[in-house]
Amino acid sequence: QVQLVESGGGLVQAGGSLRLSCAASGRTFSSYAMGWFRQAPGKEREFVAAISWSGGATLYADSVKGRFTISRDNAKNTVYLQMNSLKPEDTAVYYCAAGDSTSGLRLGVPNYWGQGTQVTVFS
């Protein structure tokens, strides 16, 4: 069992930056691929980024490629999402997820979800 708790969301002006964190409980954190998803009002939840258990492989949605960076610290049981050059269309609730593989996360089939953190970007 893995429990995920996100933090770091907030209100930011367009062009600004935020770093989201996701703290995981459980000794098996390092065996999971980790990912971030987001859901904007009235829209379906969508994949944002994923990272392999070792951190050696990453995947990004085209909409965030070059602006967002996913990373992880297995010693701290934490995964991060550095978000730069934020746009109003990035406004959403961001969810952390744990899964068996980055490809599985990309398909939206994680094993565990966090409760989400709100990110609001204003122009």
MMTF fields as JSON, N, C-alpha, C and O atoms, coordinates in Angstrom:
{
  "mmtfVersion": "1.0.0",
  "mmtfProducer": "UNKNOWN",
  "numBonds": 491,
  "numAtoms": 492,
  "numGroups": 123,
  "numChains": 1,
  "numModels": 1,
  "chainsPerModel": [1],
  "groupsPerChain": [123],
  "chainIdList": ["A"],
  "bondAtomList": [4, 2, 8, 6, 12, 10, 16, 14, 20, 18, 24, 22, 28, 26, 32, 30, 36, 34, 40, 38, 44, 42, 48, 46, 52, 50, 56, 54, 60, 58, 64, 62, 68, 66, 72, 70, 76, 74, 80, 78, 84, 82, 88, 86, 92, 90, 96, 94, 100, 98, 104, 102, 108, 106, 112, 110, 116, 114, 120, 118, 124, 122, 128, 126, 132, 130, 136, 134, 140, 138, 144, 142, 148, 146, 152, 150, 156, 154, 160, 158, 164, 162, 168, 166, 172, 170, 176, 174, 180, 178, 184, 182, 188, 186, 192, 190, 196, 194, 200, 198, 204, 202, 208, 206, 212, 210, 216, 214, 220, 218, 224, 222, 228, 226, 232, 230, 236, 234, 240, 238, 244, 242, 248, 246, 252, 250, 256, 254, 260, 258, 264, 262, 268, 266, 272, 270, 276, 274, 280, 278, 284, 282, 288, 286, 292, 290, 296, 294, 300, 298, 304, 302, 308, 306, 312, 310, 316, 314, 320, 318, 324, 322, 328, 326, 332, 330, 336, 334, 340, 338, 344, 342, 348, 346, 352, 350, 356, 354, 360, 358, 364, 362, 368, 366, 372, 370, 376, 374, 380, 378, 384, 382, 388, 386, 392, 390, 396, 394, 400, 398, 404, 402, 408, 406, 412, 410, 416, 414, 420, 418, 424, 422, 428, 426, 432, 430, 436, 434, 440, 438, 444, 442, 448, 446, 452, 450, 456, 454, 460, 458, 464, 462, 468, 466, 472, 470, 476, 474, 480, 478, 484, 482, 488, 486],
  "bondOrderList": [1, 1, 1, 1, 1, 1, 1, 1, 1, 1, 1, 1, 1, 1, 1, 1, 1, 1, 1, 1, 1, 1, 1, 1, 1, 1, 1, 1, 1, 1, 1, 1, 1, 1, 1, 1, 1, 1, 1, 1, 1, 1, 1, 1, 1, 1, 1, 1, 1, 1, 1, 1, 1, 1, 1, 1, 1, 1, 1, 1, 1, 1, 1, 1, 1, 1, 1, 1, 1, 1, 1, 1, 1, 1, 1, 1, 1, 1, 1, 1, 1, 1, 1, 1, 1, 1, 1, 1, 1, 1, 1, 1, 1, 1, 1, 1, 1, 1, 1, 1, 1, 1, 1, 1, 1, 1, 1, 1, 1, 1, 1, 1, 1, 1, 1, 1, 1, 1, 1, 1, 1, 1],
  "groupList": [{"groupName": "GLN", "atomNameList": ["N", "CA", "C", "O"], "elementList": ["N", "C", "C", "O"], "formalChargeList": [0, 0, 0, 0], "bondAtomList": [1, 0, 2, 1, 3, 2], "bondOrderList": [1, 1, 2], "singleLetterCode": "Q", "chemCompType": "L-PEPTIDE LINKING"}, {"groupName": "VAL", "atomNameList": ["N", "CA", "C", "O"], "elementList": ["N", "C", "C", "O"], "formalChargeList": [0, 0, 0, 0], "bondAtomList": [1, 0, 2, 1, 3, 2], "bondOrderList": [1, 1, 2], "singleLetterCode": "V", "chemCompType": "L-PEPTIDE LINKING"}, {"groupName": "LEU", "atomNameList": ["N", "CA", "C", "O"], "elementList": ["N", "C", "C", "O"], "formalChargeList": [0, 0, 0, 0], "bondAtomList": [1, 0, 2, 1, 3, 2], "bondOrderList": [1, 1, 2], "singleLetterCode": "L", "chemCompType": "L-PEPTIDE LINKING"}, {"groupName": "GLU", "atomNameList": ["N", "CA", "C", "O"], "elementList": ["N", "C", "C", "O"], "formalChargeList": [0, 0, 0, 0], "bondAtomList": [1, 0, 2, 1, 3, 2], "bondOrderList": [1, 1, 2], "singleLetterCode": "E", "chemCompType": "L-PEPTIDE LINKING"}, {"groupName": "SER", "atomNameList": ["N", "CA", "C", "O"], "elementList": ["N", "C", "C", "O"], "formalChargeList": [0, 0, 0, 0], "bondAtomList": [1, 0, 2, 1, 3, 2], "bondOrderList": [1, 1, 2], "singleLetterCode": "S", "chemCompType": "L-PEPTIDE LINKING"}, {"groupName": "GLY", "atomNameList": ["N", "CA", "C", "O"], "elementList": ["N", "C", "C", "O"], "formalChargeList": [0, 0, 0, 0], "bondAtomList": [1, 0, 2, 1, 3, 2], "bondOrderList": [1, 1, 2], "singleLetterCode": "G", "chemCompType": "PEPTIDE LINKING"}, {"groupName": "ALA", "atomNameList": ["N", "CA", "C", "O"], "elementList": ["N", "C", "C", "O"], "formalChargeList": [0, 0, 0, 0], "bondAtomList": [1, 0, 2, 1, 3, 2], "bondOrderList": [1, 1, 2], "singleLetterCode": "A", "chemCompType": "L-PEPTIDE LINKING"}, {"groupName": "ARG", "atomNameList": ["N", "CA", "C", "O"], "elementList": ["N", "C", "C", "O"], "formalChargeList": [0, 0, 0, 0], "bondAtomList": [1, 0, 2, 1, 3, 2], "bondOrderList": [1, 1, 2], "singleLetterCode": "R", "chemCompType": "L-PEPTIDE LINKING"}, {"groupName": "CYS", "atomNameList": ["N", "CA", "C", "O"], "elementList": ["N", "C", "C", "O"], "formalChargeList": [0, 0, 0, 0], "bondAtomList": [1, 0, 2, 1, 3, 2], "bondOrderList": [1, 1, 2], "singleLetterCode": "C", "chemCompType": "L-PEPTIDE LINKING"}, {"groupName": "THR", "atomNameList": ["N", "CA", "C", "O"], "elementList": ["N", "C", "C", "O"], "formalChargeList": [0, 0, 0, 0], "bondAtomList": [1, 0, 2, 1, 3, 2], "bondOrderList": [1, 1, 2], "singleLetterCode": "T", "chemCompType": "L-PEPTIDE LINKING"}, {"groupName": "PHE", "atomNameList": ["N", "CA", "C", "O"], "elementList": ["N", "C", "C", "O"], "formalChargeList": [0, 0, 0, 0], "bondAtomList": [1, 0, 2, 1, 3, 2], "bondOrderList": [1, 1, 2], "singleLetterCode": "F", "chemCompType": "L-PEPTIDE LINKING"}, {"groupName": "TYR", "atomNameList": ["N", "CA", "C", "O"], "elementList": ["N", "C", "C", "O"], "formalChargeList": [0, 0, 0, 0], "bondAtomList": [1, 0, 2, 1, 3, 2], "bondOrderList": [1, 1, 2], "singleLetterCode": "Y", "chemCompType": "L-PEPTIDE LINKING"}, {"groupName": "MET", "atomNameList": ["N", "CA", "C", "O"], "elementList": ["N", "C", "C", "O"], "formalChargeList": [0, 0, 0, 0], "bondAtomList": [1, 0, 2, 1, 3, 2], "bondOrderList": [1, 1, 2], "singleLetterCode": "M", "chemCompType": "L-PEPTIDE LINKING"}, {"groupName": "TRP", "atomNameList": ["N", "CA", "C", "O"], "elementList": ["N", "C", "C", "O"], "formalChargeList": [0, 0, 0, 0], "bondAtomList": [1, 0, 2, 1, 3, 2], "bondOrderList": [1, 1, 2], "singleLetterCode": "W", "chemCompType": "L-PEPTIDE LINKING"}, {"groupName": "PRO", "atomNameList": ["N", "CA", "C", "O"], "elementList": ["N", "C", "C", "O"], "formalChargeList": [0, 0, 0, 0], "bondAtomList": [1, 0, 2, 1, 3, 2], "bondOrderList": [1, 1, 2], "singleLetterCode": "P", "chemCompType": "L-PEPTIDE LINKING"}, {"groupName": "LYS", "atomNameList": ["N", "CA", "C", "O"], "elementList": ["N", "C", "C", "O"], "formalChargeList": [0, 0, 0, 0], "bondAtomList": [1, 0, 2, 1, 3, 2], "bondOrderList": [1, 1, 2], "singleLetterCode": "K", "chemCompType": "L-PEPTIDE LINKING"}, {"groupName": "ILE", "atomNameList": ["N", "CA", "C", "O"], "elementList": ["N", "C", "C", "O"], "formalChargeList": [0, 0, 0, 0], "bondAtomList": [1, 0, 2, 1, 3, 2], "bondOrderList": [1, 1, 2], "singleLetterCode": "I", "chemCompType": "L-PEPTIDE LINKING"}, {"groupName": "ASP", "atomNameList": ["N", "CA", "C", "O"], "elementList": ["N", "C", "C", "O"], "formalChargeList": [0, 0, 0, 0], "bondAtomList": [1, 0, 2, 1, 3, 2], "bondOrderList": [1, 1, 2], "singleLetterCode": "D", "chemCompType": "L-PEPTIDE LINKING"}, {"groupName": "ASN", "atomNameList": ["N", "CA", "C", "O"], "elementList": ["N", "C", "C", "O"], "formalChargeList": [0, 0, 0, 0], "bondAtomList": [1, 0, 2, 1, 3, 2], "bondOrderList": [1, 1, 2], "singleLetterCode": "N", "chemCompType": "L-PEPTIDE LINKING"}],
  "groupTypeList": [0, 1, 0, 2, 1, 3, 4, 5, 5, 5, 2, 1, 0, 6, 5, 5, 4, 2, 7, 2, 4, 8, 6, 6, 4, 5, 7, 9, 10, 4, 4, 11, 6, 12, 5, 13, 10, 7, 0, 6, 14, 5, 15, 3, 7, 3, 10, 1, 6, 6, 16, 4, 13, 4, 5, 5, 6, 9, 2, 11, 6, 17, 4, 1, 15, 5, 7, 10, 9, 16, 4, 7, 17, 18, 6, 15, 18, 9, 1, 11, 2, 0, 12, 18, 4, 2, 15, 14, 3, 17, 9, 6, 1, 11, 11, 8, 6, 6, 5, 17, 4, 9, 4, 5, 2, 7, 2, 5, 1, 14, 18, 11, 13, 5, 0, 5, 9, 0, 1, 9, 1, 10, 4],
  "groupIdList": [1, 2, 3, 4, 5, 6, 7, 8, 9, 10, 11, 12, 13, 14, 15, 16, 17, 18, 19, 20, 21, 22, 23, 24, 25, 26, 27, 28, 29, 30, 31, 32, 33, 34, 35, 36, 37, 38, 39, 40, 41, 42, 43, 44, 45, 46, 47, 48, 49, 50, 51, 52, 53, 54, 55, 56, 57, 58, 59, 60, 61, 62, 63, 64, 65, 66, 67, 68, 69, 70, 71, 72, 73, 74, 75, 76, 77, 78, 79, 80, 81, 82, 83, 84, 85, 86, 87, 88, 89, 90, 91, 92, 93, 94, 95, 96, 97, 98, 99, 100, 101, 102, 103, 104, 105, 106, 107, 108, 109, 110, 111, 112, 113, 114, 115, 116, 117, 118, 119, 120, 121, 122, 123],
  "secStructList": [7, 7, 7, 3, 3, 3, 3, 7, 7, 3, 3, 3, 3, 6, 6, 7, 7, 3, 3, 3, 3, 3, 3, 3, 7, 1, 6, 6, 4, 4, 4, 1, 3, 3, 3, 3, 3, 3, 3, 7, 6, 6, 1, 7, 7, 3, 3, 3, 3, 3, 3, 7, 6, 6, 1, 7, 7, 3, 3, 3, 7, 6, 6, 6, 6, 6, 6, 3, 3, 3, 3, 3, 3, 6, 6, 6, 6, 3, 3, 3, 3, 3, 3, 7, 1, 7, 7, 4, 4, 4, 7, 3, 3, 3, 3, 3, 3, 3, 3, 1, 7, 2, 2, 2, 2, 2, 6, 6, 7, 7, 1, 3, 3, 7, 7, 7, 3, 3, 3, 3, 3, 3, 7],
  "xCoordList": [0.841, 0.0, 0.88, 1.857, 0.531, 1.277, 0.288, -0.75, 0.603, -0.207, 0.578, 1.771, -0.108, 0.541, -0.086, -1.309, 0.756, 0.265, 0.984, 2.202, 0.209, 0.776, 0.819, 0.039, 1.741, 1.824, 2.5, 3.072, 2.42, 3.119, 2.245, 2.722, 0.971, 0.091, -0.158, 0.201, -0.78, -1.074, -1.477, -1.822, -1.427, -1.811, -0.546, 0.295, -0.411, 0.794, 0.439, -0.495, 1.179, 0.964, 1.543, 2.531, 0.916, 1.405, 2.879, 3.293, 3.655, 5.093, 5.886, 7.108, 5.195, 5.859, 6.119, 5.903, 6.597, 6.976, 6.389, 6.128, 6.195, 5.808, 6.492, 6.776, 6.753, 7.245, 6.293, 6.069, 5.748, 4.885, 5.72, 6.697, 5.319, 5.953, 4.902, 3.733, 5.327, 4.438, 5.22, 6.18, 4.797, 5.454, 4.712, 3.486, 5.468, 4.877, 5.23, 6.345, 4.278, 4.537, 4.751, 4.334, 5.393, 5.604, 7.025, 7.655, 7.532, 8.92, 9.146, 10.289, 8.069, 8.227, 8.205, 8.071, 8.335, 8.261, 9.219, 8.847, 10.439, 11.458, 11.19, 11.854, 10.247, 9.932, 8.849, 8.564, 8.245, 7.152, 7.617, 8.459, 7.049, 7.115, 6.145, 5.119, 6.471, 5.635, 5.221, 5.921, 4.079, 3.603, 2.752, 2.349, 2.495, 1.603, 0.512, 0.757, -0.685, -1.838, -2.482, -2.169, -3.379, -4.116, -5.536, -5.817, -6.41, -7.798, -8.286, -8.361, -8.616, -9.159, -10.677, -11.27, -11.311, -12.772, -13.473, -13.187, -14.382, -15.146, -14.409, -14.932, -13.182, -12.396, -12.014, -12.092, -11.605, -11.164, -9.746, -8.978, -9.426, -8.072, -7.116, -7.412, -5.964, -5.006, -3.608, -3.241, -2.852, -1.465, -0.603, -0.777, 0.331, 1.264, 2.696, 3.381, 3.15, 4.536, 4.672, 3.861, 5.709, 6.0, 7.496, 8.24, 7.93, 9.346, 9.484, 8.687, 10.488, 10.707, 11.188, 11.521, 11.218, 11.591, 12.99, 13.262, 13.879, 15.262, 15.475, 16.502, 14.498, 14.664, 15.346, 15.566, 15.685, 16.437, 15.615, 16.162, 14.321, 13.453, 12.292, 11.719, 11.957, 10.84, 9.956, 10.412, 8.702, 7.745, 6.994, 6.734, 6.652, 5.911, 4.791, 4.908, 3.719, 2.69, 3.252, 4.063, 2.825, 3.334, 3.064, 3.855, 1.96, 1.563, 2.491, 2.479, 3.294, 4.17, 5.645, 6.51, 5.935, 7.32, 8.133, 7.724, 9.293, 10.147, 9.851, 10.643, 8.722, 8.368, 8.337, 8.68, 7.93, 7.816, 8.934, 9.364, 9.389, 10.393, 9.987, 9.73, 9.934, 9.634, 10.948, 11.863, 11.018, 12.21, 11.775, 10.643, 12.679, 12.352, 13.584, 14.716, 13.34, 14.386, 13.935, 13.111, 14.466, 14.015, 14.406, 13.745, 15.463, 15.86, 14.838, 14.704, 14.118, 13.113, 11.692, 10.727, 11.562, 10.23, 9.385, 8.202, 9.999, 9.316, 9.539, 10.63, 8.488, 8.572, 8.172, 7.324, 8.801, 8.605, 8.127, 8.358, 7.466, 7.133, 7.472, 6.768, 8.56, 8.955, 8.229, 8.373, 7.455, 6.636, 7.098, 6.981, 7.618, 8.095, 7.247, 6.511, 7.357, 6.626, 5.151, 4.58, 4.557, 3.172, 2.216, 2.42, 1.166, 0.142, -1.209, -1.388, -2.157, -3.493, -4.105, -4.856, -3.79, -4.345, -3.731, -4.173, -2.718, -2.174, -2.986, -2.735, -3.943, -4.785, -5.547, -6.256, -5.393, -6.019, -5.71, -4.895, -6.375, -5.958, -4.937, -5.185, -3.788, -2.706, -2.651, -2.665, -2.588, -2.594, -1.291, -0.767, -0.8, 0.353, -0.16, -1.241, 0.598, 0.183, 1.392, 2.497, 1.165, 2.203, 1.706, 0.541, 2.608, 2.217, 3.355, 4.47, 3.062, 4.057, 5.086, 6.204, 4.724, 5.641, 5.26, 4.128, 6.215, 5.909, 4.901, 4.039, 5.002, 4.049, 2.645, 1.662, 2.559, 1.262, 0.667, -0.532, 1.504, 1.024, 0.594, -0.421, 1.353, 1.011, -0.386, -1.105, -0.761, -2.087, -3.149, -4.331, -2.724, -3.679, -4.186, -5.339, -3.317, -3.725, -2.776, -2.08, -2.739, -1.878, -2.475, -3.646, -1.634, -2.084, -2.637, -3.566, -2.036, -2.413, -2.497, -1.783, -3.406, -3.6, -3.421, -3.711, -2.936, -2.973, -4.3, -5.167, -4.448, -5.729, -5.785, -6.863, -4.669, -4.634, -4.262, -4.484, -3.687, -3.361, -3.712, -3.438, -4.317, -4.815, -3.691, -2.929, -3.61, -2.706, -3.56, -4.31, -3.447, -4.201, -3.228, -2.446, -3.286, -2.403, -3.261, -4.18, -2.96, -3.747, -2.891, -1.669, -3.587, -2.865, -2.913, -2.36],
  "yCoordList": [-1.192, 0.0, 1.248, 1.329, 2.201, 3.462, 4.607, 4.643, 5.522, 6.733, 7.92, 8.063, 8.766, 9.882, 11.196, 11.331, 12.159, 13.457, 14.55, 14.699, 15.316, 16.395, 17.697, 17.903, 18.559, 19.904, 20.812, 20.349, 22.116, 23.074, 23.822, 24.714, 23.466, 24.192, 25.603, 25.955, 26.407, 27.778, 28.631, 28.134, 29.936, 30.935, 31.594, 32.053, 31.642, 32.205, 32.948, 32.573, 33.99, 34.753, 34.01, 33.286, 34.2, 33.584, 33.938, 35.08, 32.939, 33.12, 32.724, 32.585, 32.546, 32.197, 30.708, 29.93, 30.335, 28.939, 28.445, 29.219, 27.148, 26.46, 25.105, 24.533, 24.595, 23.235, 22.438, 22.768, 21.4, 20.496, 19.365, 18.915, 18.923, 17.78, 16.731, 17.048, 15.494, 14.382, 13.462, 12.81, 13.422, 12.576, 11.247, 11.208, 10.176, 8.84, 8.107, 8.214, 7.374, 6.503, 5.09, 4.752, 4.284, 2.904, 2.666, 3.548, 1.478, 1.166, 0.817, 0.685, 0.664, 0.221, 1.362, 1.129, 2.593, 3.752, 3.615, 3.884, 3.206, 3.176, 2.119, 2.113, 1.236, 0.214, 0.667, -0.029, 1.827, 2.312, 3.401, 4.235, 3.37, 4.54, 5.563, 5.197, 6.832, 7.894, 8.855, 9.031, 9.463, 10.375, 11.494, 11.486, 12.455, 13.563, 13.634, 13.453, 13.901, 14.115, 15.435, 15.991, 15.925, 17.125, 17.067, 16.403, 17.789, 17.864, 19.29, 19.836, 19.879, 21.229, 21.162, 20.126, 22.23, 22.23, 21.861, 22.433, 20.91, 20.509, 19.631, 19.312, 19.235, 18.407, 17.095, 16.964, 16.134, 14.857, 14.976, 15.858, 14.077, 14.033, 13.65, 12.762, 14.328, 14.05, 13.818, 14.339, 13.036, 12.739, 13.983, 14.73, 14.198, 15.319, 14.82, 15.211, 13.96, 13.499, 12.222, 11.948, 11.444, 10.236, 10.016, 10.479, 9.305, 9.014, 7.572, 7.096, 6.888, 5.494, 5.37, 6.367, 4.143, 3.934, 4.442, 4.925, 4.335, 4.764, 6.242, 6.815, 6.852, 8.232, 8.35, 9.455, 7.214, 7.246, 7.489, 7.801, 7.349, 7.558, 8.46, 8.323, 9.385, 10.289, 10.382, 10.166, 10.704, 10.934, 12.221, 12.532, 12.96, 14.197, 14.311, 13.832, 14.946, 15.339, 16.44, 17.248, 16.473, 17.483, 18.898, 19.811, 19.072, 20.406, 20.991, 22.201, 20.15, 20.646, 20.425, 20.884, 19.731, 19.406, 20.694, 21.629, 20.716, 21.888, 22.92, 23.839, 22.78, 23.724, 23.048, 23.67, 21.789, 21.05, 20.009, 19.461, 19.751, 18.719, 17.865, 18.38, 16.554, 15.628, 15.044, 14.758, 14.874, 14.281, 13.543, 13.69, 12.759, 12.021, 11.873, 11.885, 11.733, 11.48, 10.252, 10.364, 9.094, 7.859, 7.813, 7.143, 8.513, 8.55, 9.31, 9.065, 10.235, 11.029, 10.586, 11.19, 9.542, 9.057, 10.181, 10.314, 10.976, 12.159, 12.292, 12.033, 12.7, 13.021, 14.489, 15.004, 15.139, 16.581, 16.871, 16.094, 17.99, 18.51, 19.99, 20.802, 20.329, 21.73, 22.285, 21.773, 23.321, 23.898, 25.327, 26.193, 25.564, 26.886, 27.421, 26.675, 28.709, 29.354, 28.968, 28.579, 29.08, 28.646, 29.505, 30.705, 28.851, 29.492, 29.34, 28.42, 30.21, 30.054, 28.683, 28.16, 28.1, 26.782, 25.654, 24.51, 25.962, 24.975, 24.897, 24.035, 25.782, 25.771, 24.462, 24.064, 23.794, 22.486, 21.994, 22.574, 20.919, 20.159, 19.145, 18.389, 19.14, 18.246, 17.066, 17.236, 15.866, 14.64, 13.877, 13.78, 13.355, 12.46, 11.026, 10.711, 10.167, 8.781, 7.864, 8.259, 6.645, 5.603, 4.44, 4.049, 3.89, 2.794, 1.835, 2.019, 0.805, -0.229, 0.208, -0.308, 1.147, 1.569, 2.956, 3.404, 3.628, 4.933, 4.796, 5.658, 3.725, 3.538, 3.29, 3.752, 2.558, 2.341, 3.629, 3.868, 4.464, 5.759, 6.609, 7.302, 6.557, 7.341, 6.977, 7.825, 5.713, 5.255, 5.546, 5.276, 6.102, 6.498, 5.376, 5.388, 4.39, 3.261, 3.088, 2.076, 4.062, 3.924, 2.987, 2.612, 2.62, 1.791, 2.645, 2.252, 3.826, 4.69, 6.145, 6.585, 6.87, 8.293, 9.096, 8.615, 10.334, 11.285, 12.028, 11.761, 12.962, 13.657, 14.923, 15.485, 15.373, 16.515, 17.818, 18.005, 18.722, 20.069, 21.05, 20.796, 22.164, 23.119, 24.039, 24.585, 24.194, 25.17, 26.118, 25.685, 27.409, 28.421, 29.435, 30.05, 29.603, 30.54, 31.667, 31.422, 32.896, 34.041, 34.905, 34.98, 35.552, 36.393, 37.853, 38.7],
  "zCoordList": [0.0, 0.0, 0.0, 0.744, -0.825, -0.919, -0.745, -1.406, 0.125, 0.283, -0.244, 0.022, -0.992, -1.667, -1.212, -1.183, -0.858, -0.402, -1.183, -1.088, -1.958, -2.76, -1.962, -1.032, -2.347, -1.779, -2.799, -3.786, -2.538, -3.381, -4.371, -5.072, -4.433, -5.332, -4.836, -3.713, -5.691, -5.29, -6.457, -7.529, -6.23, -7.219, -7.759, -6.987, -9.075, -9.671, -10.947, -11.656, -11.23, -12.445, -13.642, -13.522, -14.789, -16.026, -16.232, -16.032, -16.634, -16.796, -15.566, -15.622, -14.466, -13.227, -13.099, -14.028, -11.905, -11.648, -10.328, -9.407, -10.275, -9.042, -9.033, -10.085, -7.837, -7.714, -6.833, -5.669, -7.41, -6.669, -6.081, -6.68, -4.913, -4.272, -3.972, -3.748, -3.971, -3.619, -2.691, -3.102, -1.446, -0.459, -0.377, -0.267, -0.431, -0.421, 0.857, 1.367, 1.355, 2.507, 1.988, 0.88, 2.784, 2.374, 1.921, 1.336, 2.19, 1.889, 0.432, -0.003, -0.33, -1.706, -2.71, -3.911, -2.23, -3.127, -4.287, -5.429, -4.022, -5.07, -6.13, -7.166, -5.901, -6.895, -7.871, -8.846, -7.616, -8.451, -9.406, -9.071, -10.598, -11.453, -10.869, -10.295, -11.015, -10.456, -11.558, -12.555, -11.352, -12.391, -11.828, -10.665, -12.698, -12.395, -13.459, -14.652, -12.987, -13.84, -13.429, -12.376, -14.266, -13.895, -14.457, -15.454, -13.771, -14.212, -14.068, -12.967, -15.2, -15.22, -15.09, -15.393, -14.653, -14.496, -15.806, -16.858, -15.724, -16.889, -17.876, -18.944, -17.52, -18.431, -17.768, -16.546, -18.568, -18.049, -17.49, -17.874, -16.587, -16.047, -17.172, -17.972, -17.228, -18.294, -17.737, -16.684, -18.46, -18.11, -18.298, -19.261, -17.364, -17.463, -17.634, -18.579, -16.727, -16.765, -15.944, -15.059, -16.252, -15.496, -15.436, -16.301, -14.406, -14.221, -13.748, -12.939, -14.252, -13.891, -12.445, -11.805, -11.942, -10.554, -10.261, -9.162, -11.239, -11.039, -11.335, -10.972, -11.995, -12.434, -13.776, -14.271, -14.372, -15.613, -16.861, -17.919, -16.746, -17.907, -17.512, -16.431, -18.405, -18.163, -19.404, -20.527, -19.181, -20.265, -19.949, -18.786, -20.992, -20.81, -21.837, -22.965, -21.427, -22.388, -23.27, -22.819, -24.521, -25.452, -24.936, -25.175, -24.238, -23.787, -22.724, -22.498, -22.067, -21.005, -21.31, -20.564, -22.394, -22.733, -22.887, -23.575, -22.228, -22.288, -21.218, -21.007, -20.539, -19.472, -18.1, -17.094, -18.056, -16.794, -16.717, -17.732, -15.501, -15.267, -14.075, -12.987, -14.291, -13.21, -12.698, -13.47, -11.38, -10.78, -9.516, -9.055, -8.972, -7.758, -6.886, -7.369, -5.592, -4.61, -3.824, -2.917, -4.166, -3.522, -2.044, -1.25, -1.674, -0.266, 0.575, 1.774, -0.064, 0.647, 0.313, 0.78, -0.49, -0.891, -1.477, -1.161, -2.325, -2.849, -4.344, -4.853, -5.035, -6.454, -6.609, -5.879, -7.572, -7.771, -9.19, -10.116, -9.329, -10.65, -10.649, -10.049, -11.328, -11.486, -12.694, -13.805, -12.48, -13.547, -13.807, -12.94, -14.99, -15.391, -16.533, -17.179, -16.771, -17.873, -17.849, -18.868, -16.695, -16.532, -17.346, -17.526, -17.83, -18.641, -17.956, -17.158, -18.246, -17.645, -17.927, -17.104, -19.083, -19.404, -18.588, -18.685, -17.787, -16.86, -15.569, -14.727, -15.416, -14.224, -14.117, -15.041, -12.974, -12.779, -11.371, -10.654, -10.997, -9.823, -10.305, -11.244, -9.648, -10.04, -9.073, -7.854, -9.652, -8.877, -9.077, -10.187, -8.007, -8.027, -8.154, -7.656, -8.807, -8.982, -8.967, -9.341, -8.534, -8.536, -9.376, -9.295, -10.187, -11.049, -11.318, -10.831, -12.101, -12.381, -13.422, -13.44, -14.282, -15.335, -15.832, -15.65, -16.459, -17.039, -18.176, -18.349, -18.946, -20.045, -19.513, -20.092, -18.408, -17.792, -17.266, -17.404, -16.663, -16.199, -17.387, -17.323, -18.456, -19.646, -20.146, -20.674, -19.975, -20.388, -19.339, -19.552, -18.197, -17.187, -16.314, -15.883, -16.046, -15.214, -14.036, -13.948, -13.129, -11.959, -10.914, -10.979, -9.949, -8.845, -7.705, -7.0, -7.548, -6.431, -6.896, -7.797, -6.235, -6.5, -5.217, -4.122, -5.372, -4.277, -4.288, -5.12, -3.356, -3.228, -4.082, -4.272, -4.588, -5.492, -4.817, -3.62, -5.61, -5.145, -6.259, -7.432, -5.883, -6.868, -7.347, -6.548, -8.647, -9.267, -10.092, -10.967, -9.815, -10.544, -11.123, -10.397, -12.441, -13.14, -13.704, -14.485, -13.311, -13.777, -14.701, -14.574, -15.632, -16.607, -16.214, -16.916]
}
